[in-house]
Amino acid sequence: MNRLDGCRVLVAEDEPLIAMLLEDALLEAGAIILGPAATVQHALDLTMTARPDIAVLDLNLSGESCLRVADALAAAGVAFIVATGYGDAIPLPQHPAVESLQKPYDPQALIDTLAKIRPRA
């Protein structure tokens, strides 16, 4: 059994190469991919229509902060992590308990972090 079998993961990432690598790692771990969403609006649409179990958010999507997506996920009770290349500062002070991964990150570290926050049936 894979660590994310059947888990619906929203991928909000605007860099195509990173999004493809993320998808590959998540699919190998058994996840169902929602996205990738390259814009805040697309990520919000997927949050409302596809109802992810967990999410990976790039801190900056096509020049716009992912804060609105983070707020929508939190309001819906969906756990998420933030991927950032902006250093060790808390990426979203409004959501201080949310884990973050520094880019470039190890795909296995991503899977391990998501497996920790995924909802259990």
Short mmCIF file of C-alpha atoms in Angstrom, two decimals:
data_model
loop_
_atom_site.label_atom_id
_atom_site.label_comp_id
_atom_site.label_asym_id
_atom_site.label_seq_id
_atom_site.Cartn_x
_atom_site.Cartn_y
_atom_site.Cartn_z
CA MET A 1 0.00 0.00 0.00
CA ASN A 2 1.31 3.44 -0.92
CA ARG A 3 1.41 6.21 1.65
CA LEU A 4 -1.18 8.41 -0.07
CA ASP A 5 -3.43 5.75 -1.65
CA GLY A 6 -6.66 7.37 -2.80
CA CYS A 7 -5.86 10.71 -1.15
CA ARG A 8 -7.04 13.66 -3.26
CA VAL A 9 -4.18 16.18 -3.33
CA LEU A 10 -4.61 19.70 -4.65
CA VAL A 11 -1.38 20.81 -6.34
CA ALA A 12 -1.10 24.60 -6.60
CA GLU A 13 2.16 25.25 -8.45
CA ASP A 14 2.83 27.67 -11.30
CA GLU A 15 6.20 26.33 -12.45
CA PRO A 16 5.45 23.57 -15.00
CA LEU A 17 8.60 21.53 -14.35
CA ILE A 18 8.08 21.57 -10.57
CA ALA A 19 4.40 20.72 -11.05
CA MET A 20 5.33 17.71 -13.21
CA LEU A 21 7.88 16.46 -10.68
CA LEU A 22 5.34 16.91 -7.89
CA GLU A 23 2.70 15.02 -9.85
CA ASP A 24 5.09 12.14 -10.52
CA ALA A 25 6.01 11.81 -6.83
CA LEU A 26 2.39 12.03 -5.71
CA LEU A 27 1.15 9.52 -8.28
CA GLU A 28 3.89 7.10 -7.27
CA ALA A 29 2.70 7.47 -3.66
CA GLY A 30 -0.86 6.59 -4.74
CA ALA A 31 -2.42 10.06 -4.66
CA ILE A 32 -5.16 11.39 -6.90
CA ILE A 33 -4.00 14.73 -8.32
CA LEU A 34 -6.26 17.78 -8.47
CA GLY A 35 -4.66 20.34 -10.74
CA PRO A 36 -2.03 21.46 -11.02
CA ALA A 37 -3.43 24.92 -10.50
CA ALA A 38 -1.11 27.67 -11.75
CA THR A 39 -3.24 30.56 -10.50
CA VAL A 40 -4.97 31.47 -7.27
CA GLN A 41 -8.36 31.46 -9.00
CA HIS A 42 -7.86 27.98 -10.44
CA ALA A 43 -6.78 26.68 -7.01
CA LEU A 44 -9.84 28.30 -5.40
CA ASP A 45 -12.10 26.74 -8.03
CA LEU A 46 -10.64 23.29 -7.38
CA THR A 47 -10.95 23.79 -3.63
CA MET A 48 -14.66 24.49 -4.01
CA THR A 49 -15.57 21.98 -6.72
CA ALA A 50 -13.22 19.02 -6.29
CA ARG A 51 -12.87 19.02 -2.46
CA PRO A 52 -9.27 17.93 -1.88
CA ASP A 53 -8.26 15.89 1.14
CA ILE A 54 -4.94 17.75 1.45
CA ALA A 55 -3.03 20.34 -0.57
CA VAL A 56 0.43 21.54 -1.56
CA LEU A 57 0.54 25.30 -2.12
CA ASP A 58 3.30 27.24 -3.80
CA LEU A 59 3.57 30.46 -1.78
CA ASN A 60 3.38 32.57 -4.91
CA LEU A 61 1.13 31.59 -7.82
CA SER A 62 1.72 33.58 -11.00
CA GLY A 63 2.68 36.66 -8.98
CA GLU A 64 -0.15 36.40 -6.43
CA SER A 65 0.07 35.23 -2.82
CA CYS A 66 -1.64 31.91 -2.08
CA LEU A 67 -3.18 33.37 1.12
CA ARG A 68 -6.74 33.31 -0.26
CA VAL A 69 -6.32 29.63 -1.14
CA ALA A 70 -4.87 28.88 2.29
CA ASP A 71 -7.79 30.69 3.94
CA ALA A 72 -10.33 28.76 1.85
CA LEU A 73 -8.68 25.43 2.62
CA ALA A 74 -8.51 26.21 6.34
CA ALA A 75 -12.18 27.25 6.36
CA ALA A 76 -13.09 23.95 4.68
CA GLY A 77 -11.01 21.96 7.17
CA VAL A 78 -8.49 20.83 4.53
CA ALA A 79 -4.91 20.41 5.76
CA PHE A 80 -2.17 21.83 3.55
CA ILE A 81 1.54 22.52 3.34
CA VAL A 82 3.31 25.46 1.74
CA ALA A 83 6.26 25.11 -0.63
CA THR A 84 8.45 28.18 -0.77
CA GLY A 85 11.79 29.40 -1.97
CA TYR A 86 11.71 32.46 0.29
CA GLY A 87 13.79 31.20 3.21
CA ASP A 88 12.99 30.11 6.74
CA ALA A 89 10.46 32.78 7.71
CA ILE A 90 6.93 31.59 8.44
CA PRO A 91 5.48 31.69 4.92
CA LEU A 92 1.91 32.51 5.99
CA PRO A 93 1.82 34.27 9.37
CA GLN A 94 -1.99 33.93 9.30
CA HIS A 95 -1.48 30.14 9.41
CA PRO A 96 1.57 29.71 11.68
CA ALA A 97 0.99 26.01 12.40
CA VAL A 98 1.13 25.04 8.73
CA GLU A 99 4.26 23.14 7.76
CA SER A 100 6.42 24.41 4.95
CA LEU A 101 9.00 22.87 2.67
CA GLN A 102 11.87 24.90 1.30
CA LYS A 103 12.42 24.66 -2.45
CA PRO A 104 14.09 22.73 -3.80
CA TYR A 105 12.71 19.93 -1.64
CA ASP A 106 13.21 16.21 -1.69
CA PRO A 107 10.13 14.47 -3.13
CA GLN A 108 10.27 11.92 -0.31
CA ALA A 109 10.18 14.75 2.26
CA LEU A 110 7.05 16.03 0.54
CA ILE A 111 5.38 12.61 0.66
CA ASP A 112 6.36 12.14 4.31
CA THR A 113 4.95 15.54 5.26
CA LEU A 114 1.71 14.98 3.37
CA ALA A 115 1.31 11.51 4.88
CA LYS A 116 1.51 13.11 8.35
CA ILE A 117 -1.29 15.60 7.66
CA ARG A 118 -3.61 13.44 5.55
CA PRO A 119 -6.98 12.69 7.12
CA ARG A 120 -7.47 9.18 8.41
CA ALA A 121 -10.66 7.29 7.60
#
